[in-house]
JSON list of C-alpha atoms in Angstrom, two decimals:
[
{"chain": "A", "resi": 1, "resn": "UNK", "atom": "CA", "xyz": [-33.51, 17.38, -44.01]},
{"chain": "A", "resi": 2, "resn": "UNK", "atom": "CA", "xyz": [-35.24, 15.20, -41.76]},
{"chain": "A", "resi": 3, "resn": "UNK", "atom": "CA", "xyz": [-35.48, 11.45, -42.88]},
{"chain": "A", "resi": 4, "resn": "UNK", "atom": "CA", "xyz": [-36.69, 7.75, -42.17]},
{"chain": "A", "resi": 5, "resn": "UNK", "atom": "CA", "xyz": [-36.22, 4.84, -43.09]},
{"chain": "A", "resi": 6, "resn": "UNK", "atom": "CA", "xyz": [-38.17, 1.33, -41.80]},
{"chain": "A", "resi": 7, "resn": "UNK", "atom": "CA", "xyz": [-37.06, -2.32, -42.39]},
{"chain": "A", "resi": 8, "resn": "UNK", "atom": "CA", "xyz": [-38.28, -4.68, -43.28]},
{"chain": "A", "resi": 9, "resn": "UNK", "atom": "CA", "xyz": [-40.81, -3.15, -45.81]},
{"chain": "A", "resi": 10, "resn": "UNK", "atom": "CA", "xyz": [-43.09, -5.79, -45.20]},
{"chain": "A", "resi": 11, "resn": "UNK", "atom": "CA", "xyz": [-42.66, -9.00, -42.94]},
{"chain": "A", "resi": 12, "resn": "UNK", "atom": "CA", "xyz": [-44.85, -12.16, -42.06]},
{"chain": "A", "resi": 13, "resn": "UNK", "atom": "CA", "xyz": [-44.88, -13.59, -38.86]},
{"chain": "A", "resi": 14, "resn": "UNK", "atom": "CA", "xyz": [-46.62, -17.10, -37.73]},
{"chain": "A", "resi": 15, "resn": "UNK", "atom": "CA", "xyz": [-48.57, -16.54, -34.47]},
{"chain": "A", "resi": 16, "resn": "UNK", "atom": "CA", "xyz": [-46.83, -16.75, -31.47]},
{"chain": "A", "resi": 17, "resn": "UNK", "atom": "CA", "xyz": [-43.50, -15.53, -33.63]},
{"chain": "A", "resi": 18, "resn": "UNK", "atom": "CA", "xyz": [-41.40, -12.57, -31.76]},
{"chain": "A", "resi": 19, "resn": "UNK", "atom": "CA", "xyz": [-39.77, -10.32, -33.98]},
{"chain": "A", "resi": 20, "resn": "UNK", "atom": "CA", "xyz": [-38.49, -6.82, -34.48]},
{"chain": "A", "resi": 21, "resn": "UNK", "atom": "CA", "xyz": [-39.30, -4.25, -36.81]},
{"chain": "A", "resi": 22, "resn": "UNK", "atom": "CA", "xyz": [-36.63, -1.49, -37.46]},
{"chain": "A", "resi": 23, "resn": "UNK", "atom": "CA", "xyz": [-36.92, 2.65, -37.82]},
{"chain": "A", "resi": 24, "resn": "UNK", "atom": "CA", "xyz": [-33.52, 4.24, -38.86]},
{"chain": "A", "resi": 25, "resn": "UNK", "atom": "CA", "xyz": [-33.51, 8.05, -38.60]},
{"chain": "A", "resi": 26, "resn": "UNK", "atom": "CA", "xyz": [-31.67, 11.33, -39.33]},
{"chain": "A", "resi": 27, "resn": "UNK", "atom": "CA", "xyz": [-32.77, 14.34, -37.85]},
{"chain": "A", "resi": 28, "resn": "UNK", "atom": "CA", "xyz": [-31.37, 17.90, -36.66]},
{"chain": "A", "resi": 29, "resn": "UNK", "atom": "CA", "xyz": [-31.89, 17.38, -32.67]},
{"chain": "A", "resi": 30, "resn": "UNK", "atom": "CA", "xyz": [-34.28, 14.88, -32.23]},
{"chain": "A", "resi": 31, "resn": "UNK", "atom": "CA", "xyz": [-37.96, 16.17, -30.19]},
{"chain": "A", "resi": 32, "resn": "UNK", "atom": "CA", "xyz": [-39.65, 12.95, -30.18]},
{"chain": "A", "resi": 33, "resn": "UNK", "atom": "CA", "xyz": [-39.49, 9.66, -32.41]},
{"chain": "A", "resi": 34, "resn": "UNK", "atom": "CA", "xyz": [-43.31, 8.15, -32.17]},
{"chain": "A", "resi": 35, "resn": "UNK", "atom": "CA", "xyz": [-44.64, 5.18, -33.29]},
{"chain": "A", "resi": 36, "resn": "UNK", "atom": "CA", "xyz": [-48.38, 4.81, -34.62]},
{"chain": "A", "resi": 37, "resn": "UNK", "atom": "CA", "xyz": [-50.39, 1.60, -36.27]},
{"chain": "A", "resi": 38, "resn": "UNK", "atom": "CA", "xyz": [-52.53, 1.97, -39.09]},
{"chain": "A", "resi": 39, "resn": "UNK", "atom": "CA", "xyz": [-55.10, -0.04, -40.15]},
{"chain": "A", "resi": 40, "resn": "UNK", "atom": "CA", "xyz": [-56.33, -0.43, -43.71]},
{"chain": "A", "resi": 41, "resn": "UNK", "atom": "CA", "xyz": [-57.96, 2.20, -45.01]},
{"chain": "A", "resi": 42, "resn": "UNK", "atom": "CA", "xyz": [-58.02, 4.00, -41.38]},
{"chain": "A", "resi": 43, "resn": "UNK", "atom": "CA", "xyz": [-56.15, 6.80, -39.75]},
{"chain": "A", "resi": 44, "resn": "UNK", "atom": "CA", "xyz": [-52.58, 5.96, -37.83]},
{"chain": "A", "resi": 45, "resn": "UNK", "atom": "CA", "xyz": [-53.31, 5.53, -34.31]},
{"chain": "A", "resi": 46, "resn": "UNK", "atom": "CA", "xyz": [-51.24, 6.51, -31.79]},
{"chain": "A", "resi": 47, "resn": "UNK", "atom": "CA", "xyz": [-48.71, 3.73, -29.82]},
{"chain": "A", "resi": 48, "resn": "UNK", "atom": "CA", "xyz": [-45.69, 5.37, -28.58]},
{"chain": "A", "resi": 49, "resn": "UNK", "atom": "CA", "xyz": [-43.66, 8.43, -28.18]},
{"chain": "A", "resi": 50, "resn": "UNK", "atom": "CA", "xyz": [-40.02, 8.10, -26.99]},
{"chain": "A", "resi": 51, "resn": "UNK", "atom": "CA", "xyz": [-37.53, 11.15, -26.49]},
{"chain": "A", "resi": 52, "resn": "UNK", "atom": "CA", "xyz": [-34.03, 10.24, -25.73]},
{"chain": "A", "resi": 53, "resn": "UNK", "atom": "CA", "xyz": [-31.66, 7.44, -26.04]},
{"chain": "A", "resi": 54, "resn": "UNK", "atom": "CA", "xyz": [-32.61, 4.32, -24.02]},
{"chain": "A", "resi": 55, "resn": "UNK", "atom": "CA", "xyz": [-35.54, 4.93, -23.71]},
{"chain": "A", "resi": 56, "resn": "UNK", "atom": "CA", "xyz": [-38.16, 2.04, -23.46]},
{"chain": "A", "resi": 57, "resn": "UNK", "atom": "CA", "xyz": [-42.26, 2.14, -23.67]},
{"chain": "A", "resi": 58, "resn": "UNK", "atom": "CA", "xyz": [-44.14, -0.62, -23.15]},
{"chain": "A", "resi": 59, "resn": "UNK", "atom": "CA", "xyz": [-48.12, -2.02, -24.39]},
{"chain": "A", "resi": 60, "resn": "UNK", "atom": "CA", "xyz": [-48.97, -5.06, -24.33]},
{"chain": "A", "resi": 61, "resn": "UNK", "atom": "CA", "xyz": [-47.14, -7.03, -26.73]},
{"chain": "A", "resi": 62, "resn": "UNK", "atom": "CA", "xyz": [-45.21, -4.23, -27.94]},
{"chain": "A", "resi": 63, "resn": "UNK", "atom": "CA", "xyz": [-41.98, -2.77, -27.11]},
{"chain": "A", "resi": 64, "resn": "UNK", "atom": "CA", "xyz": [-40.24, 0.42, -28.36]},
{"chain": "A", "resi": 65, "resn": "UNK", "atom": "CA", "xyz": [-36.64, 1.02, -27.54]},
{"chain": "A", "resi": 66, "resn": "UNK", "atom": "CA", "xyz": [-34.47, 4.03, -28.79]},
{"chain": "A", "resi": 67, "resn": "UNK", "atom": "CA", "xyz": [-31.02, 4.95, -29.50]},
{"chain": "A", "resi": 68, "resn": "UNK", "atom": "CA", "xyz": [-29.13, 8.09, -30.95]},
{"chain": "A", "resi": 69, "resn": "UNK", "atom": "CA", "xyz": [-29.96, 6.61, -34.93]},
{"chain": "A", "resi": 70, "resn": "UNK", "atom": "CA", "xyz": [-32.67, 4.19, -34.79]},
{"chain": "A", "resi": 71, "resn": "UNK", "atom": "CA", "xyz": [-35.75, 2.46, -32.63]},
{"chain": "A", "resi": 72, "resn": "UNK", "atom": "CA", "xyz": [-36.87, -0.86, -32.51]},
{"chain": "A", "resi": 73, "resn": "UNK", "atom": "CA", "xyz": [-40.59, -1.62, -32.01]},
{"chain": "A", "resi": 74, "resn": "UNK", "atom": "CA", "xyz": [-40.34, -5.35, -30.49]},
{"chain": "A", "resi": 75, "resn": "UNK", "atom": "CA", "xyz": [-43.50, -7.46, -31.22]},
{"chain": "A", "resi": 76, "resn": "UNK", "atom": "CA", "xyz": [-43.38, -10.44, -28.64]},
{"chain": "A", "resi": 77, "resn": "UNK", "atom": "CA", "xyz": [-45.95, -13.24, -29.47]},
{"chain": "A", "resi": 78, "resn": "UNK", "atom": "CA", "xyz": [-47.97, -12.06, -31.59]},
{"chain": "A", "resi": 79, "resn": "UNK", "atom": "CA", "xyz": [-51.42, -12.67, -32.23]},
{"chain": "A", "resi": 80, "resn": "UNK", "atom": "CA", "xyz": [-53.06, -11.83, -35.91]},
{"chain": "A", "resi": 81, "resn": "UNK", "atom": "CA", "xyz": [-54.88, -9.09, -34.58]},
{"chain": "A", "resi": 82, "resn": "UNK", "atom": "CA", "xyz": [-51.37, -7.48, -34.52]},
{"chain": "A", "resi": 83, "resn": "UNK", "atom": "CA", "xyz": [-50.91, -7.19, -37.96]},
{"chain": "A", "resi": 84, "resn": "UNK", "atom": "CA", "xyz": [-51.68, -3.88, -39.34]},
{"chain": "A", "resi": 85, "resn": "UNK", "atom": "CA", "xyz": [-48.94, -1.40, -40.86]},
{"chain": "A", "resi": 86, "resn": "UNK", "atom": "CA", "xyz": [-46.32, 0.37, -38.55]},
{"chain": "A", "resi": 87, "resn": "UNK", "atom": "CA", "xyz": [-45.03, 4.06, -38.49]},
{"chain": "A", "resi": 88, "resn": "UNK", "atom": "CA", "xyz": [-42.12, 5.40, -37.39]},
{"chain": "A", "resi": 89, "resn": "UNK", "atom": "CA", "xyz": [-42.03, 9.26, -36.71]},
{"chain": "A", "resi": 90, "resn": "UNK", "atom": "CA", "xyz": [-39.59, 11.63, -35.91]},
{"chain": "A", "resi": 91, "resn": "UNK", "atom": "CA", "xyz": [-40.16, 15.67, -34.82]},
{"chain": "A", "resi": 92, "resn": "UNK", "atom": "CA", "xyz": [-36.79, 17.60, -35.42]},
{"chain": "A", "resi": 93, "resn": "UNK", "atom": "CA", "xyz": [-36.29, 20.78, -33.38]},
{"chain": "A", "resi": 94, "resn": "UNK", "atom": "CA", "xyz": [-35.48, 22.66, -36.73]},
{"chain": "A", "resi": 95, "resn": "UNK", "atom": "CA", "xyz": [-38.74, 22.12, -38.59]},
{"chain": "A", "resi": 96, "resn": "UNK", "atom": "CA", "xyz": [-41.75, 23.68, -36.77]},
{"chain": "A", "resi": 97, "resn": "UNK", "atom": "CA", "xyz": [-44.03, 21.02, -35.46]},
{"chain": "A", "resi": 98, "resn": "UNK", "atom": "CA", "xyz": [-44.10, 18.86, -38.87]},
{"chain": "A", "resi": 99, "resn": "UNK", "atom": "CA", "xyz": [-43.90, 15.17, -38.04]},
{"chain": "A", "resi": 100, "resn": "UNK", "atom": "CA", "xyz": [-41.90, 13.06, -40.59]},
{"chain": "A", "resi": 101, "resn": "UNK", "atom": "CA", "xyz": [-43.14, 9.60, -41.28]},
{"chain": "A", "resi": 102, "resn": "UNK", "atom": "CA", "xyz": [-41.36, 6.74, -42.36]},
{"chain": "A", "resi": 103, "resn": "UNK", "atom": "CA", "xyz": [-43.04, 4.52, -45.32]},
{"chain": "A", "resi": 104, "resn": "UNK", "atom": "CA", "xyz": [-43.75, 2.07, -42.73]},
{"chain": "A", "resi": 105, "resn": "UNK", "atom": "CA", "xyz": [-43.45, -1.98, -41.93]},
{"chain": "A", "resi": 106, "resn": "UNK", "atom": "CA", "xyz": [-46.82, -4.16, -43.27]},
{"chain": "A", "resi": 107, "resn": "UNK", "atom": "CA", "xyz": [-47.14, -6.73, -40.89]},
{"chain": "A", "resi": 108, "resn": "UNK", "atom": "CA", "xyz": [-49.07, -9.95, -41.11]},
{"chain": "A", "resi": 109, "resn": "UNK", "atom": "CA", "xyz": [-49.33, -12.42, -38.37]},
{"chain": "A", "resi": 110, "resn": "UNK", "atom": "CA", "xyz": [-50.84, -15.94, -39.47]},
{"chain": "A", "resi": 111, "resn": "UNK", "atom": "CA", "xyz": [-52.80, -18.14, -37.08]},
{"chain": "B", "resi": 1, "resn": "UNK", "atom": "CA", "xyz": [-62.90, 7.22, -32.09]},
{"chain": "B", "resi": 2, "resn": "UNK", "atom": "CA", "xyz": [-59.94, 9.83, -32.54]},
{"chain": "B", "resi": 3, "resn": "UNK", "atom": "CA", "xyz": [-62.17, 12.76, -32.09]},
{"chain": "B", "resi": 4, "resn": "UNK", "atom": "CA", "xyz": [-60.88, 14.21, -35.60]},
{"chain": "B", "resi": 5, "resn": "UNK", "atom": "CA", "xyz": [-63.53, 14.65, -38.04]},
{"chain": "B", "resi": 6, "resn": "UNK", "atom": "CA", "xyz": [-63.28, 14.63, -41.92]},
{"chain": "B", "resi": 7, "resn": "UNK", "atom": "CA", "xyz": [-65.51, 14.47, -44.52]},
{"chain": "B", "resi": 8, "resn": "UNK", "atom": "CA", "xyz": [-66.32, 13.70, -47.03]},
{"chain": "B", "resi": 9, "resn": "UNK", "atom": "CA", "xyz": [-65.15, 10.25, -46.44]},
{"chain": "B", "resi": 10, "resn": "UNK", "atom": "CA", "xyz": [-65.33, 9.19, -50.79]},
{"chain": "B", "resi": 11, "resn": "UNK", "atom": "CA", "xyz": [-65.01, 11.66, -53.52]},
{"chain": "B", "resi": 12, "resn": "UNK", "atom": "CA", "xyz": [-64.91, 10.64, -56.86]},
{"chain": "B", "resi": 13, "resn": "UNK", "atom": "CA", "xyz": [-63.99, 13.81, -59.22]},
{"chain": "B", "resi": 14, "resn": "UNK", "atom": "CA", "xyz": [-62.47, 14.39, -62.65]},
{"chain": "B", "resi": 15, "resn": "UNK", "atom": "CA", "xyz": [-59.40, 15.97, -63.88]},
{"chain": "B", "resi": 16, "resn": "UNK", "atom": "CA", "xyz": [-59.22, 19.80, -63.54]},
{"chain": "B", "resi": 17, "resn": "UNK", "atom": "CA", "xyz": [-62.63, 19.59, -61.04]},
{"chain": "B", "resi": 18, "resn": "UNK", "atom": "CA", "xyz": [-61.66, 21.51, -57.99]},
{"chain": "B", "resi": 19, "resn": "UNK", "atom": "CA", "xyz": [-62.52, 19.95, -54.25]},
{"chain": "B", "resi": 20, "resn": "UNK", "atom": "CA", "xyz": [-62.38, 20.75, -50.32]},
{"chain": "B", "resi": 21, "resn": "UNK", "atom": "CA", "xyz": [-61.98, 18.69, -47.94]},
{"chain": "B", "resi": 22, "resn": "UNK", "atom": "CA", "xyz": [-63.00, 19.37, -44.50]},
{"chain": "B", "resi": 23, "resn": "UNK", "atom": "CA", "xyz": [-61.66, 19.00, -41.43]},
{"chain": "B", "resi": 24, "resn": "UNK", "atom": "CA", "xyz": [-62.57, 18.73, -37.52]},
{"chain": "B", "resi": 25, "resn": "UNK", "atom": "CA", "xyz": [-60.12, 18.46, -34.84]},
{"chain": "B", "resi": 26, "resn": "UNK", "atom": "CA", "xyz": [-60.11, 17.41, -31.76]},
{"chain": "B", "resi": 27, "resn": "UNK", "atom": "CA", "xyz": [-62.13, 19.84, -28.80]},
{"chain": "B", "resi": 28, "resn": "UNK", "atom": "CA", "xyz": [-59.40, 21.75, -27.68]},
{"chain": "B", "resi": 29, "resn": "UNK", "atom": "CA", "xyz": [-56.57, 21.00, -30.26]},
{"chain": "B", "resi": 30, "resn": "UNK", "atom": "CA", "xyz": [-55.70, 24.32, -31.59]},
{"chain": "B", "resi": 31, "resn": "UNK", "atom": "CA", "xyz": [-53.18, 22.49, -34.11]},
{"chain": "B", "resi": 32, "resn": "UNK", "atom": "CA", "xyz": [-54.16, 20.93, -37.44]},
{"chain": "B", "resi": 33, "resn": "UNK", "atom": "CA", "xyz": [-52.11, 18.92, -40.26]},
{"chain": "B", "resi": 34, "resn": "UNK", "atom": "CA", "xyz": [-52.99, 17.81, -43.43]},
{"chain": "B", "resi": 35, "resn": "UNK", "atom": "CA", "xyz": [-50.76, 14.85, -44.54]},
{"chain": "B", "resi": 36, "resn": "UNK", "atom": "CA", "xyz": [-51.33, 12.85, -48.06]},
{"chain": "B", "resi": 37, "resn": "UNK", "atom": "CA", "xyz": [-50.91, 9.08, -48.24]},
{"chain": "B", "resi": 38, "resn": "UNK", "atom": "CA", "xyz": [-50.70, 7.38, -52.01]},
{"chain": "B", "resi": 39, "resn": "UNK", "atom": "CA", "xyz": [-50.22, 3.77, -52.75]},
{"chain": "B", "resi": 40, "resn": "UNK", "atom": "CA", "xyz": [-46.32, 3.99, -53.56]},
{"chain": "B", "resi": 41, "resn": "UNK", "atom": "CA", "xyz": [-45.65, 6.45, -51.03]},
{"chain": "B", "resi": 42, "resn": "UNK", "atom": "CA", "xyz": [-46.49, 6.90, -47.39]},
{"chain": "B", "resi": 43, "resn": "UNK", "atom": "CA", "xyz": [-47.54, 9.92, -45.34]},
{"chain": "B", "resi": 44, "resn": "UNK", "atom": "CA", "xyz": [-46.29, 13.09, -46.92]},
{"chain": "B", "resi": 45, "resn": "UNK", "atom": "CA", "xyz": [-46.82, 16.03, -45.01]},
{"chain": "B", "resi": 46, "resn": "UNK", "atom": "CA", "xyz": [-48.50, 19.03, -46.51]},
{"chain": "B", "resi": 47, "resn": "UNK", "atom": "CA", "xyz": [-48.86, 21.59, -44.07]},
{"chain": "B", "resi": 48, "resn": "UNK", "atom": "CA", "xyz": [-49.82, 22.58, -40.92]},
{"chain": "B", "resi": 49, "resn": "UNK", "atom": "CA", "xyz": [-51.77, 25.16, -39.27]},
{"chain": "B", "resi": 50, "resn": "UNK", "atom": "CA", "xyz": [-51.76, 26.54, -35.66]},
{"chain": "B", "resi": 51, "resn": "UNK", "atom": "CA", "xyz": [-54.63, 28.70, -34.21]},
{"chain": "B", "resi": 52, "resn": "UNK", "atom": "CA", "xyz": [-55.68, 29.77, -37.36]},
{"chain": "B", "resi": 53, "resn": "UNK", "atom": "CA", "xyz": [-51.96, 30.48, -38.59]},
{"chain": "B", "resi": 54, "resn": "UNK", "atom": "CA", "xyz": [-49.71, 28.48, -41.08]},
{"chain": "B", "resi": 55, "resn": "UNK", "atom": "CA", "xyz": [-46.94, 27.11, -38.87]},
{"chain": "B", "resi": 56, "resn": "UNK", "atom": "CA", "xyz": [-44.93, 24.73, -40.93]},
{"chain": "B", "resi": 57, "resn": "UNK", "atom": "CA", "xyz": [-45.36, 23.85, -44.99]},
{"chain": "B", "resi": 58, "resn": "UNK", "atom": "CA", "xyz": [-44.27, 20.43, -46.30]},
{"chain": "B", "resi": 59, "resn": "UNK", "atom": "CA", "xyz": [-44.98, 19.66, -50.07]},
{"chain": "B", "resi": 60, "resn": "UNK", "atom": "CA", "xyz": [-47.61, 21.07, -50.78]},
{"chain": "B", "resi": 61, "resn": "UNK", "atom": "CA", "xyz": [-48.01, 21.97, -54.54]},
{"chain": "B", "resi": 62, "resn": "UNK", "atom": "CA", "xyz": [-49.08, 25.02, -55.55]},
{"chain": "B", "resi": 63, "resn": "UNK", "atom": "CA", "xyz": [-53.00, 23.37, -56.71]},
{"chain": "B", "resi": 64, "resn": "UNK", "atom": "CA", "xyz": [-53.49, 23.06, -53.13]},
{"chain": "B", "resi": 65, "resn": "UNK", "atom": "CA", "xyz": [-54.25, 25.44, -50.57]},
{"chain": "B", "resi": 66, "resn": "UNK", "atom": "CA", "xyz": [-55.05, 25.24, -47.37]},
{"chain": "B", "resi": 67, "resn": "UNK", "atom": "CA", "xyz": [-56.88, 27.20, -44.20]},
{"chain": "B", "resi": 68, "resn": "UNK", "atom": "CA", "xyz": [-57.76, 27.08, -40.56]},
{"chain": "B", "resi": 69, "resn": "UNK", "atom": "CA", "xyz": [-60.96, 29.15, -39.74]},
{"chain": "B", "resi": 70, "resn": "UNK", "atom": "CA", "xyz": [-61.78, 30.72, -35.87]},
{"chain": "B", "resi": 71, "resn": "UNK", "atom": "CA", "xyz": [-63.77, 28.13, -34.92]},
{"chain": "B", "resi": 72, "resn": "UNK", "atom": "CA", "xyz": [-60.65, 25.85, -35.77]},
{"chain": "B", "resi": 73, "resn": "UNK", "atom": "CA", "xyz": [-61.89, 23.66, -38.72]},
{"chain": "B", "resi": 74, "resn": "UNK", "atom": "CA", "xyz": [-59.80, 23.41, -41.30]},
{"chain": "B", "resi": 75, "resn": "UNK", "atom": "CA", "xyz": [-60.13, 22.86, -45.34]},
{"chain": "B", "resi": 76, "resn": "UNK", "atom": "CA", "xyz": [-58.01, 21.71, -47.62]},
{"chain": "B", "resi": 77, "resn": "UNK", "atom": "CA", "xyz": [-58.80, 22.96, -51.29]},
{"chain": "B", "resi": 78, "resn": "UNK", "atom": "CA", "xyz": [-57.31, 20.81, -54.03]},
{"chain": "B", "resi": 79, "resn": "UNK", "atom": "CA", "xyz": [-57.62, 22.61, -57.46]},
{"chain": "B", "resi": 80, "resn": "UNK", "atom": "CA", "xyz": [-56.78, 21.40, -61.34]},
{"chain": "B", "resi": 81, "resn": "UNK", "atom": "CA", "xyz": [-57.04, 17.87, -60.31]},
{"chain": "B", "resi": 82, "resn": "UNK", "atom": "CA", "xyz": [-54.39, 15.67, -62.19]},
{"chain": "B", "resi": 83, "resn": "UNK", "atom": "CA", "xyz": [-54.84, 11.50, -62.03]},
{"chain": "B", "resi": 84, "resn": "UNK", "atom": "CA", "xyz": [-51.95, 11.96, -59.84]},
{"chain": "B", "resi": 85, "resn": "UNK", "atom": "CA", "xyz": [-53.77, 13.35, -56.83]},
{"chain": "B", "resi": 86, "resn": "UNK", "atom": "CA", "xyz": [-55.82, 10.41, -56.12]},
{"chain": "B", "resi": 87, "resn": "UNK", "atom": "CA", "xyz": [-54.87, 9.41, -52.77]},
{"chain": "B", "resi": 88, "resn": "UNK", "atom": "CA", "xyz": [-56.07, 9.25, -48.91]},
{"chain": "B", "resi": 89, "resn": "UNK", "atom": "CA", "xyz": [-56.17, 12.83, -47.60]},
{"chain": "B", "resi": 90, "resn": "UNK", "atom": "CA", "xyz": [-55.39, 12.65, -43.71]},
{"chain": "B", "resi": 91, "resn": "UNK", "atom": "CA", "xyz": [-56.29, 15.30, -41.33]},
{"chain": "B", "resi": 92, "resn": "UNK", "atom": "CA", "xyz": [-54.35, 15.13, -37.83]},
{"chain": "B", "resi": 93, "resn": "UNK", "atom": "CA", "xyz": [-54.68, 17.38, -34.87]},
{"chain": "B", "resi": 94, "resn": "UNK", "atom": "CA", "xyz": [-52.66, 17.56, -31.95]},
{"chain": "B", "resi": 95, "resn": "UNK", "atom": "CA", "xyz": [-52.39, 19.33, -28.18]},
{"chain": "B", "resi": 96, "resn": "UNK", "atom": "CA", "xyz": [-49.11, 21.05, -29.34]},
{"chain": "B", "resi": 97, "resn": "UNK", "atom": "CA", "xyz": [-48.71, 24.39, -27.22]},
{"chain": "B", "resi": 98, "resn": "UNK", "atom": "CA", "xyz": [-45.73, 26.53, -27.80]},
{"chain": "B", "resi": 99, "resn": "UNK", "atom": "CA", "xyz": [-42.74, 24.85, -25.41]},
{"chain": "B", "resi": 100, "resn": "UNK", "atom": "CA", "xyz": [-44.47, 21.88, -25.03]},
{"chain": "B", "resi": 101, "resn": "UNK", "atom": "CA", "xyz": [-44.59, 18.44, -27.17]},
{"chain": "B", "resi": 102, "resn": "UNK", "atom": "CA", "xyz": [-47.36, 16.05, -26.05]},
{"chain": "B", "resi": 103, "resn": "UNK", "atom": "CA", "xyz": [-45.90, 14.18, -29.04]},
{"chain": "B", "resi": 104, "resn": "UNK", "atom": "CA", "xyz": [-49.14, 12.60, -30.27]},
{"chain": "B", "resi": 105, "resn": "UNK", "atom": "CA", "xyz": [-51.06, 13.23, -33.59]},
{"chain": "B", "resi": 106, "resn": "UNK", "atom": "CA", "xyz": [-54.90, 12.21, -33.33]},
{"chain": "B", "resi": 107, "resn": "UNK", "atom": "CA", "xyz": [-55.77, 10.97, -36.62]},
{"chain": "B", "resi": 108, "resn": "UNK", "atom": "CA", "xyz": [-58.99, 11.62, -38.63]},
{"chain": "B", "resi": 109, "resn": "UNK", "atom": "CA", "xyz": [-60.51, 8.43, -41.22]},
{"chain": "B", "resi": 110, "resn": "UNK", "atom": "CA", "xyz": [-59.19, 10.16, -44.13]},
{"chain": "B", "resi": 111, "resn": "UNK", "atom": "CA", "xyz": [-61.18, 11.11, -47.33]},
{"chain": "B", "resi": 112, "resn": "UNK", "atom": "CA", "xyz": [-60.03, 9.16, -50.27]},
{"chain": "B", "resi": 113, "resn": "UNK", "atom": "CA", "xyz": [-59.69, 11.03, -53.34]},
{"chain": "B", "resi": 114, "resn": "UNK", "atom": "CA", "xyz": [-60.27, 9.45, -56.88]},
{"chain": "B", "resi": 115, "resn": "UNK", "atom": "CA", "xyz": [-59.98, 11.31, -59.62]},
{"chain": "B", "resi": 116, "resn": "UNK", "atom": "CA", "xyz": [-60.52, 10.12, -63.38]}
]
């Protein structure tokens, strides 16, 4: 069965604070490993997709690397607008199309 | 604006009410999921629909039932409502064509489900 895991669970940054937030996965032949935002009380949004080991995808202040067990979604300088909770993703080739979501990193970025 | 449209947005019900939620993908998408998102647990997939077929089935309990119509909506009936079911119902669609992974779910608001 497809799984993920995210660390931390939740994590506070001060403006201006780079850090990295973690998304640990198991999967039978990785399609895709995405990464989405969500807002409170809103819909994930969409940030990255990556497909194969070291990989990189780049927006703004975000980063999103990928190797054969786990991605990294870099957050350099951060401003509070950033914080919002993260989603890590995986599609496995031997589930249909279903998307598995990790439970996700709450972020908060102080001013 | 994801393009996804769900309503309604609140619904405040009580235990063993049956409701449907509606769904509105994206022009064009021809796939549709329904995911569930409680407080103590994050976005559990129910199942998904493709052109009007069931493609994949996640947890879905057997209260729940889902379709896709011609026109591509989608509803998601939720039947003997338990205090348990209160949660944010998400509806997702995607470009997903057979061979081909765009790799991106376009997110609806969500209609959040109370029920006392």
């Amino acid at each position: 069965e497809d799984q993920v895991t995210q660390s931390p669970e939740a994590l506070r940054l001060q403006e201006g604070e780079s850090s990295s937030l973690n998304c640990s996965y198991t999967v039978s032949g990785l399609r895709g490993l995405f990464w989405y935002r969500q807002d409170p009380g809103k819909g994930p949004e969409f940030l990255f997709t990556l497909y194969s080991a070291g990989e990189e995808k780049e927006k703004e202040r975000l980063k999103a690397t990928l190797t054969k067990k786990e991605s990294f979604l870099h957050i350099t300088a951060p401003k509070p607008e950033d914080s919002a909770t993260y989603l890590c993703a995986v599609q496995g080739k031997n589930y249909g199309q279903n998307f598995v979501f990790g439970p996700g990193t709450r972020l908060s970025v102080l001013p | 604006d994801s393009g996804v449209t769900q309503t309604p947005k609140h619904l405040i019900t009580a235990t063993g009410q049956r409701v449907t939620l509606r769904c509105s993908p994206r022009s064009g998408d021809l796939s549709v999921y329904w995911y569930q998102q409680s407080l103590d647990q994050g976005l559990q997939f129910l199942i998904q629909y493709y052109n009007g077929e069931e493609r994949a089935k996640g947890n879905i309990l057997e209260r729940f039932s889902a379709q896709q119509f011609p026109d591509l909506h989608s509803e998601l009936n939720l039947s003997s409502l338990e205090l348990g079911d209160s949660a944010l119902y998400f509806c997702a669609s995607s470009a997903f064509d057979r061979g081909r992974n765009t790799g991106e779910l376009f997110f609806g608001e969500g209609s959040r489900l109370t029920v006392l």
